[in-house]
């Protein structure tokens, strides 16, 4: 437990740097949309290759889960830009689109896409929780020190 606490204290400055260096909602939305179109185009171009063997079929599911990730980023940034509340609806829409894209490659890609997407969603949630906790603790320290 002590090792995890020490590791967390070492990562805090890195998280602060990454929070300050994050792209804005508009540029992140644009980049995620461009990545979505590129990944989807390449997946459709190499659809026959991805369906040829078992390993490539698993790779096709992973590529579809990347579609889920960038589409979730796009939807989240769009909702933040318009001022709407983000929630599970964005996750369901992004997952549905990713599963439909996976179904164009192979039936097994649907299952692997769902599994990889669940893991990615867990990791994104974990990372956003740690970044949010660092932001709130940083804003509290500024508030109490009189700088905020």
Coordinates of N, CA, C and O in Angstrom, one line a residue:
X1 N 0.8 -1.2 0.0 CA 0.0 0.0 0.0 C 0.9 1.3 0.0 O 0.5 2.2 -0.6
X2 N 2.0 1.2 0.7 CA 2.9 2.3 0.8 C 3.5 2.6 -0.6 O 3.7 3.8 -0.9
X3 N 3.8 1.6 -1.3 CA 4.4 1.7 -2.6 C 3.4 2.5 -3.6 O 3.8 3.4 -4.3
X4 N 2.1 2.1 -3.5 CA 1.2 2.8 -4.3 C 1.0 4.3 -3.9 O 0.9 5.1 -4.8
X5 N 1.1 4.6 -2.6 CA 1.0 5.9 -2.2 C 2.2 6.7 -2.7 O 2.1 7.9 -3.1
X6 N 3.4 6.1 -2.6 CA 4.6 6.8 -3.1 C 4.6 7.0 -4.6 O 4.9 8.0 -5.1
X7 N 4.1 6.0 -5.3 CA 3.9 6.1 -6.8 C 2.9 7.2 -7.1 O 3.2 8.0 -8.0
X8 N 1.8 7.3 -6.4 CA 0.8 8.3 -6.6 C 1.4 9.7 -6.4 O 1.1 10.6 -7.1
X9 N 2.3 9.9 -5.3 CA 2.9 11.2 -5.1 C 3.9 11.5 -6.2 O 4.1 12.7 -6.5
X10 N 4.5 10.5 -6.8 CA 5.4 10.8 -7.9 C 4.7 11.2 -9.1 O 5.2 11.9 -10.0
X11 N 3.5 10.7 -9.4 CA 2.8 10.9 -10.6 C 2.0 12.2 -10.5 O 1.6 12.7 -11.6
X12 N 1.8 12.8 -9.3 CA 1.0 14.0 -9.2 C 1.6 15.2 -10.0 O 0.8 15.8 -10.8
X13 N 2.9 15.4 -10.0 CA 3.4 16.5 -10.8 C 3.2 16.3 -12.3 O 2.9 17.2 -13.1
X14 N 3.3 15.0 -12.7 CA 3.1 14.7 -14.1 C 1.6 14.9 -14.5 O 1.4 15.4 -15.6
X15 N 0.7 14.6 -13.7 CA -0.7 14.9 -14.0 C -1.0 16.3 -14.0 O -1.8 16.8 -14.8
X16 N -0.3 17.1 -13.2 CA -0.5 18.6 -13.2 C 0.0 19.2 -14.5 O -0.7 20.0 -15.1
X17 N 1.1 18.7 -15.0 CA 1.6 19.2 -16.3 C 0.7 18.8 -17.4 O 0.4 19.6 -18.3
X18 N 0.2 17.5 -17.4 CA -0.7 17.1 -18.5 C -2.0 17.8 -18.4 O -2.6 18.1 -19.5
X19 N -2.5 18.2 -17.3 CA -3.8 18.9 -17.2 C -3.6 20.3 -17.8 O -4.4 20.8 -18.5
X20 N -2.5 20.9 -17.5 CA -2.2 22.3 -18.0 C -2.0 22.3 -19.5 O -2.2 23.3 -20.2
X21 N -1.4 21.2 -20.0 CA -1.1 21.1 -21.4 C -2.2 20.5 -22.3 O -1.9 20.2 -23.5
X22 N -3.3 20.3 -21.7 CA -4.4 19.6 -22.5 C -4.9 20.6 -23.5 O -5.0 21.8 -23.4
X23 N -5.4 20.0 -24.6 CA -6.0 20.8 -25.7 C -7.4 21.2 -25.3 O -8.0 20.6 -24.5
X24 N -7.8 22.3 -25.9 CA -9.2 22.8 -25.7 C -10.2 21.9 -26.2 O -9.9 20.9 -27.0
X25 N -11.5 22.1 -25.9 CA -12.6 21.2 -26.4 C -12.7 21.3 -27.9 O -13.0 20.2 -28.5
X26 N -12.6 22.4 -28.5 CA -12.8 22.5 -29.9 C -11.7 21.8 -30.7 O -12.0 21.0 -31.6
X27 N -10.5 22.0 -30.3 CA -9.4 21.3 -31.1 C -9.4 19.8 -30.8 O -9.2 19.0 -31.7
X28 N -9.7 19.4 -29.6 CA -9.8 18.0 -29.3 C -10.9 17.3 -30.0 O -10.8 16.2 -30.5
X29 N -12.0 18.1 -30.2 CA -13.2 17.6 -30.9 C -12.8 17.4 -32.4 O -13.2 16.4 -33.0
X30 N -12.1 18.3 -33.0 CA -11.7 18.2 -34.3 C -10.7 17.1 -34.6 O -10.9 16.3 -35.5
X31 N -9.7 16.9 -33.7 CA -8.8 15.9 -33.8 C -9.4 14.5 -33.7 O -9.1 13.6 -34.4
X32 N -10.3 14.4 -32.7 CA -11.0 13.1 -32.5 C -11.9 12.7 -33.7 O -11.9 11.6 -34.1
X33 N -12.5 13.7 -34.3 CA -13.3 13.4 -35.5 C -12.4 13.0 -36.7 O -12.8 12.1 -37.4
X34 N -11.3 13.7 -36.9 CA -10.4 13.3 -37.9 C -9.8 11.9 -37.7 O -9.7 11.1 -38.6
X35 N -9.5 11.6 -36.5 CA -9.0 10.2 -36.2 C -10.1 9.2 -36.4 O -9.8 8.1 -36.9
X36 N -11.3 9.5 -36.1 CA -12.4 8.6 -36.3 C -12.6 8.3 -37.8 O -12.7 7.1 -38.2
X37 N -12.5 9.3 -38.6 CA -12.7 9.1 -40.1 C -11.5 8.3 -40.6 O -11.7 7.4 -41.5
X38 N -10.3 8.6 -40.2 CA -9.1 7.9 -40.7 C -9.2 6.4 -40.3 O -9.0 5.5 -41.1
X39 N -9.5 6.2 -39.0 CA -9.5 4.8 -38.5 C -10.6 4.0 -39.2 O -10.4 2.8 -39.6
X40 N -11.8 4.6 -39.3 CA -12.9 3.9 -40.0 C -12.6 3.6 -41.5 O -12.9 2.5 -42.0
X41 N -12.0 4.6 -42.1 CA -11.6 4.4 -43.5 C -10.6 3.3 -43.7 O -10.8 2.4 -44.6
X42 N -9.6 3.3 -42.9 CA -8.6 2.2 -43.0 C -9.2 0.8 -42.6 O -8.8 -0.2 -43.2
X43 N -10.1 0.8 -41.6 CA -10.7 -0.4 -41.3 C -11.5 -1.0 -42.4 O -11.5 -2.2 -42.7
X44 N -12.3 -0.1 -43.1 CA -13.1 -0.6 -44.2 C -12.2 -1.0 -45.4 O -12.6 -1.9 -46.2
X45 N -11.1 -0.3 -45.6 CA -10.2 -0.6 -46.7 C -9.6 -2.0 -46.5 O -9.4 -2.8 -47.5
X46 N -9.2 -2.3 -45.3 CA -8.6 -3.6 -45.0 C -9.5 -4.6 -44.4 O -9.1 -5.5 -43.6
X47 N -10.8 -4.5 -44.6 CA -11.8 -5.4 -44.1 C -11.6 -6.8 -44.4 O -11.6 -7.7 -43.5
X48 N -11.2 -7.1 -45.6 CA -11.0 -8.5 -46.0 C -9.7 -9.1 -45.3 O -9.7 -10.3 -44.9
X49 N -8.7 -8.3 -45.1 CA -7.5 -8.7 -44.4 C -7.8 -9.0 -43.0 O -7.3 -9.9 -42.4
X50 N -8.6 -8.1 -42.3 CA -8.9 -8.2 -40.9 C -9.8 -9.4 -40.7 O -9.8 -10.0 -39.6
X51 N -10.5 -9.9 -41.6 CA -11.4 -11.0 -41.4 C -10.7 -12.4 -41.9 O -11.3 -13.4 -41.8
X52 N -9.5 -12.3 -42.3 CA -8.8 -13.5 -42.9 C -8.4 -14.5 -41.8 O -8.5 -15.7 -42.1
X53 N -7.8 -14.1 -40.7 CA -7.4 -15.0 -39.7 C -7.9 -14.7 -38.3 O -8.5 -13.6 -38.1
X54 N -7.8 -15.6 -37.4 CA -8.3 -15.3 -36.0 C -7.6 -14.1 -35.3 O -8.3 -13.3 -34.7
X55 N -6.3 -14.0 -35.5 CA -5.5 -12.9 -34.9 C -5.9 -11.6 -35.5 O -6.1 -10.6 -34.8
X56 N -6.1 -11.5 -36.8 CA -6.5 -10.3 -37.4 C -8.0 -10.0 -37.1 O -8.3 -8.8 -37.0
X57 N -8.8 -11.0 -36.8 CA -10.2 -10.7 -36.4 C -10.2 -10.0 -35.0 O -10.9 -9.1 -34.7
X58 N -9.3 -10.5 -34.1 CA -9.2 -9.8 -32.8 C -8.6 -8.4 -33.0 O -9.1 -7.5 -32.3
X59 N -7.7 -8.3 -33.9 CA -7.2 -6.9 -34.2 C -8.3 -6.0 -34.7 O -8.3 -4.8 -34.4
X60 N -9.2 -6.6 -35.5 CA -10.3 -5.8 -36.0 C -11.2 -5.3 -34.9 O -11.7 -4.2 -34.9
X61 N -11.4 -6.1 -33.9 CA -12.2 -5.7 -32.7 C -11.5 -4.6 -31.9 O -12.1 -3.7 -31.4
X62 N -10.2 -4.7 -31.8 CA -9.4 -3.7 -31.1 C -9.5 -2.4 -31.9 O -9.6 -1.3 -31.2
X63 N -9.4 -2.4 -33.2 CA -9.4 -1.2 -34.0 C -10.8 -0.6 -33.8 O -11.0 0.6 -33.7
X64 N -11.9 -1.4 -33.8 CA -13.2 -0.9 -33.6 C -13.4 -0.3 -32.2 O -14.1 0.7 -32.0
X65 N -12.7 -0.8 -31.2 CA -12.7 -0.2 -29.9 C -12.0 1.1 -29.8 O -12.4 2.0 -29.1
X66 N -11.0 1.3 -30.7 CA -10.4 2.6 -30.8 C -11.4 3.6 -31.4 O -11.4 4.8 -31.1
X67 N -12.2 3.1 -32.4 CA -13.3 4.0 -32.9 C -14.2 4.4 -31.7 O -14.6 5.6 -31.7
X68 N -14.5 3.5 -30.8 CA -15.3 3.8 -29.7 C -14.7 4.9 -28.9 O -15.3 5.9 -28.5
X69 N -13.4 4.8 -28.6 CA -12.7 5.8 -27.8 C -12.7 7.2 -28.4 O -13.0 8.2 -27.8
X70 N -12.3 7.3 -29.7 CA -12.3 8.6 -30.3 C -13.7 9.2 -30.5 O -13.9 10.4 -30.4
X71 N -14.7 8.3 -30.8 CA -16.0 8.8 -30.9 C -16.6 9.3 -29.6 O -17.3 10.3 -29.5
X72 N -16.2 8.6 -28.5 CA -16.6 9.0 -27.1 C -16.0 10.4 -26.8 O -16.6 11.3 -26.2
X73 N -14.7 10.6 -27.2 CA -14.0 11.8 -27.0 C -14.7 12.9 -27.8 O -14.9 14.0 -27.3
X74 N -15.1 12.6 -29.0 CA -15.8 13.6 -29.9 C -17.1 14.1 -29.2 O -17.4 15.2 -29.1
X75 N -17.9 13.1 -28.9 CA -19.2 13.4 -28.3 C -19.1 14.1 -27.0 O -19.8 15.1 -26.7
X76 N -18.1 13.7 -26.1 CA -17.9 14.4 -24.9 C -17.5 15.9 -25.0 O -18.0 16.8 -24.4
X77 N -16.6 16.1 -26.0 CA -16.2 17.5 -26.3 C -17.3 18.3 -26.9 O -17.4 19.5 -26.6
X78 N -18.1 17.7 -27.7 CA -19.2 18.4 -28.3 C -20.2 18.8 -27.2 O -20.7 19.9 -27.2
X79 N -20.5 17.9 -26.3 CA -21.4 18.2 -25.2 C -20.9 19.3 -24.3 O -21.6 20.1 -23.8
X80 N -19.6 19.2 -24.1 CA -19.0 20.3 -23.3 C -19.0 21.6 -24.0 O -19.2 22.6 -23.3
X81 N -18.8 21.6 -25.3 CA -18.8 22.9 -26.0 C -20.2 23.5 -26.0 O -20.3 24.7 -25.8
X82 N -21.3 22.7 -26.2 CA -22.6 23.2 -26.2 C -23.1 23.5 -24.8 O -24.1 24.1 -24.6
X83 N -22.5 22.9 -23.8 CA -22.9 23.1 -22.4 C -23.9 22.1 -21.9 O -24.5 22.2 -20.9
X84 N -24.1 21.0 -22.7 CA -25.0 19.9 -22.3 C -24.2 19.0 -21.2 O -23.0 19.0 -21.2
X85 N -25.0 18.3 -20.5 CA -24.5 17.4 -19.5 C -24.1 16.1 -20.1 O -24.8 15.5 -20.9
X86 N -22.8 15.7 -19.9 CA -22.4 14.4 -20.4 C -22.8 13.3 -19.5 O -23.1 13.5 -18.3
X87 N -23.0 12.1 -20.1 CA -23.5 11.0 -19.3 C -23.3 9.7 -20.0 O -22.5 9.6 -21.0
X88 N -24.1 8.7 -19.6 CA -24.0 7.4 -20.2 C -24.6 7.3 -21.6 O -24.3 6.4 -22.4
X89 N -25.4 8.3 -22.1 CA -25.9 8.4 -23.4 C -24.8 8.4 -24.4 O -24.8 7.8 -25.5
X90 N -23.7 9.2 -24.2 CA -22.6 9.3 -25.1 C -21.9 7.9 -25.2 O -21.4 7.5 -26.3
X91 N -21.8 7.2 -24.1 CA -21.1 5.9 -24.1 C -21.9 4.9 -24.9 O -21.4 4.2 -25.7
X92 N -23.2 4.9 -24.8 CA -24.1 4.0 -25.5 C -24.0 4.3 -27.0 O -24.0 3.4 -27.9
X93 N -24.1 5.6 -27.4 CA -24.0 6.0 -28.8 C -22.7 5.6 -29.4 O -22.6 5.0 -30.5
X94 N -21.6 5.9 -28.7 CA -20.3 5.6 -29.2 C -20.1 4.0 -29.4 O -19.5 3.6 -30.3
X95 N -20.6 3.3 -28.4 CA -20.5 1.8 -28.4 C -21.3 1.3 -29.5 O -20.8 0.3 -30.2
X96 N -22.5 1.8 -29.8 CA -23.3 1.3 -30.8 C -22.7 1.5 -32.2 O -22.7 0.6 -33.1
X97 N -22.1 2.7 -32.4 CA -21.4 3.0 -33.7 C -20.2 2.1 -33.9 O -20.0 1.5 -35.0
X98 N -19.4 1.9 -32.8 CA -18.3 1.0 -32.9 C -18.6 -0.4 -33.2 O -18.0 -1.1 -33.9
X99 N -19.7 -0.9 -32.5 CA -20.2 -2.3 -32.8 C -20.7 -2.4 -34.2 O -20.5 -3.5 -34.8
X100 N -21.4 -1.4 -34.7 CA -21.8 -1.5 -36.1 C -20.6 -1.5 -37.1 O -20.6 -2.3 -38.0
X101 N -19.6 -0.7 -36.8 CA -18.4 -0.7 -37.6 C -17.7 -2.1 -37.5 O -17.2 -2.6 -38.5
X102 N -17.7 -2.7 -36.3 CA -17.1 -4.0 -36.2 C -17.8 -5.1 -36.9 O -17.2 -6.0 -37.4
X103 N -19.1 -4.9 -37.0 CA -19.9 -5.9 -37.7 C -19.7 -6.0 -39.2 O -20.0 -7.0 -39.8
X104 N -19.2 -4.9 -39.7 CA -18.9 -4.9 -41.1 C -17.6 -5.7 -41.5 O -17.4 -6.1 -42.6
X105 N -16.8 -6.0 -40.4 CA -15.6 -6.8 -40.7 C -15.9 -8.3 -40.5 O -15.7 -9.1 -41.3
X106 N -16.3 -8.6 -39.2 CA -16.5 -10.0 -38.9 C -17.4 -10.1 -37.7 O -17.4 -9.2 -36.9
X107 N -18.1 -11.2 -37.5 CA -19.0 -11.4 -36.3 C -18.2 -11.4 -35.0 O -18.6 -10.9 -34.0
X108 N -17.0 -12.0 -35.0 CA -16.2 -12.1 -33.8 C -15.7 -10.7 -33.4 O -15.5 -10.4 -32.2
X109 N -15.5 -9.8 -34.4 CA -15.1 -8.5 -34.1 C -16.0 -7.7 -33.2 O -15.6 -6.9 -32.4
X110 N -17.3 -8.1 -33.3 CA -18.3 -7.4 -32.4 C -18.0 -7.7 -31.0 O -18.0 -6.9 -30.1
X111 N -17.8 -9.0 -30.7 CA -17.5 -9.4 -29.3 C -16.2 -8.8 -28.8 O -16.1 -8.3 -27.7
X112 N -15.1 -8.9 -29.6 CA -13.9 -8.4 -29.1 C -13.9 -6.9 -29.0 O -13.3 -6.3 -28.1
X113 N -14.6 -6.2 -29.9 CA -14.8 -4.8 -29.8 C -15.5 -4.4 -28.4 O -15.1 -3.5 -27.8
X114 N -16.5 -5.2 -28.1 CA -17.2 -4.9 -26.8 C -16.3 -5.1 -25.6 O -16.3 -4.2 -24.7
X115 N -15.5 -6.1 -25.6 CA -14.6 -6.4 -24.5 C -13.5 -5.4 -24.4 O -13.2 -4.8 -23.3
X116 N -12.9 -5.1 -25.5 CA -11.8 -4.0 -25.5 C -12.4 -2.7 -25.2 O -11.7 -1.9 -24.4
X117 N -13.6 -2.4 -25.6 CA -14.2 -1.1 -25.3 C -14.5 -1.0 -23.8 O -14.4 0.1 -23.2
X118 N -14.9 -2.1 -23.2 CA -15.2 -2.1 -21.7 C -13.9 -1.8 -21.0 O -13.9 -1.0 -20.0
X119 N -12.8 -2.4 -21.4 CA -11.5 -2.2 -20.7 C -11.1 -0.7 -20.9 O -10.6 0.0 -20.0
X120 N -11.2 -0.2 -22.2 CA -10.9 1.2 -22.4 C -11.7 2.2 -21.6 O -11.2 3.2 -21.1
X121 N -13.0 1.9 -21.5 CA -13.9 2.7 -20.7 C -13.5 2.7 -19.2 O -13.5 3.8 -18.6
X122 N -13.1 1.6 -18.7 CA -12.6 1.5 -17.3 C -11.4 2.3 -17.1 O -11.3 3.1 -16.2
X123 N -10.4 2.2 -18.1 CA -9.2 2.9 -17.9 C -9.4 4.4 -18.1 O -8.8 5.2 -17.4
X124 N -10.2 4.9 -19.0 CA -10.5 6.3 -19.2 C -11.2 6.8 -17.9 O -10.9 7.9 -17.5
X125 N -12.1 6.1 -17.3 CA -12.8 6.5 -16.1 C -11.8 6.6 -15.0 O -11.8 7.6 -14.2
X126 N -10.8 5.7 -14.9 CA -9.8 5.7 -13.8 C -8.9 6.9 -14.0 O -8.6 7.7 -13.1
X127 N -8.5 7.2 -15.3 CA -7.6 8.3 -15.5 C -8.3 9.6 -15.3 O -7.7 10.6 -14.7
X128 N -9.6 9.8 -15.7 CA -10.3 11.0 -15.5 C -10.5 11.3 -14.0 O -10.5 12.4 -13.6
X129 N -10.8 10.2 -13.3 CA -10.9 10.4 -11.8 C -9.7 10.8 -11.1 O -9.7 11.7 -10.3
X130 N -8.5 10.3 -11.5 CA -7.3 10.8 -10.9 C -6.9 12.2 -11.3 O -6.5 13.0 -10.5
X131 N -7.2 12.6 -12.6 CA -6.9 13.9 -13.0 C -7.9 14.9 -12.3 O -7.5 16.0 -11.9
X132 N -9.1 14.5 -12.2 CA -10.1 15.4 -11.5 C -9.8 15.6 -10.1 O -9.9 16.7 -9.5
X133 N -9.3 14.5 -9.4 CA -8.9 14.6 -8.0 C -7.7 15.5 -7.8 O -7.6 16.3 -6.9
X134 N -6.7 15.5 -8.8 CA -5.6 16.4 -8.7 C -6.0 17.8 -9.0 O -5.5 18.7 -8.3
X135 N -7.0 18.0 -9.9 CA -7.4 19.4 -10.2 C -8.1 20.0 -9.0 O -7.9 21.1 -8.6
X136 N -9.0 19.2 -8.3 CA -9.7 19.7 -7.1 C -8.8 19.9 -6.0 O -8.9 20.9 -5.3
X137 N -7.8 19.1 -5.8 CA -6.9 19.3 -4.7 C -6.0 20.5 -4.9 O -5.6 21.2 -4.0
X138 N -5.6 20.7 -6.2 CA -4.8 21.9 -6.6 C -5.6 23.2 -6.4 O -5.1 24.1 -5.9
X139 N -6.9 23.2 -6.8 CA -7.7 24.4 -6.6 C -8.0 24.6 -5.2 O -8.1 25.8 -4.7
X140 N -8.1 23.6 -4.3 CA -8.3 23.8 -2.9 C -7.1 24.4 -2.3 O -7.2 25.3 -1.4
X141 N -5.9 23.9 -2.7 CA -4.7 24.5 -2.1 C -4.5 25.9 -2.5 O -4.0 26.7 -1.7
X142 N -4.8 26.3 -3.7 CA -4.7 27.7 -4.1 C -5.8 28.5 -3.4 O -5.5 29.7 -3.0
X143 N -6.9 28.0 -3.1 CA -8.0 28.7 -2.4 C -7.5 29.0 -1.0 O -7.7 30.1 -0.5
X144 N -7.0 28.0 -0.3 CA -6.6 28.2 1.1 C -5.3 29.0 1.2 O -5.0 29.6 2.3
X145 N -4.5 29.0 0.2 CA -3.2 29.8 0.3 C -3.5 31.3 -0.1 O -2.6 32.1 0.0
X146 N -4.7 31.6 -0.6 CA -5.0 33.0 -1.0 C -4.6 33.4 -2.4 O -4.7 34.5 -2.7
X147 N -4.2 32.4 -3.2 CA -3.8 32.7 -4.5 C -4.9 32.5 -5.5 O -4.9 32.9 -6.6
X148 N -6.0 31.9 -5.1 CA -7.1 31.5 -6.1 C -8.2 32.5 -6.0 O -8.9 33.1 -6.5

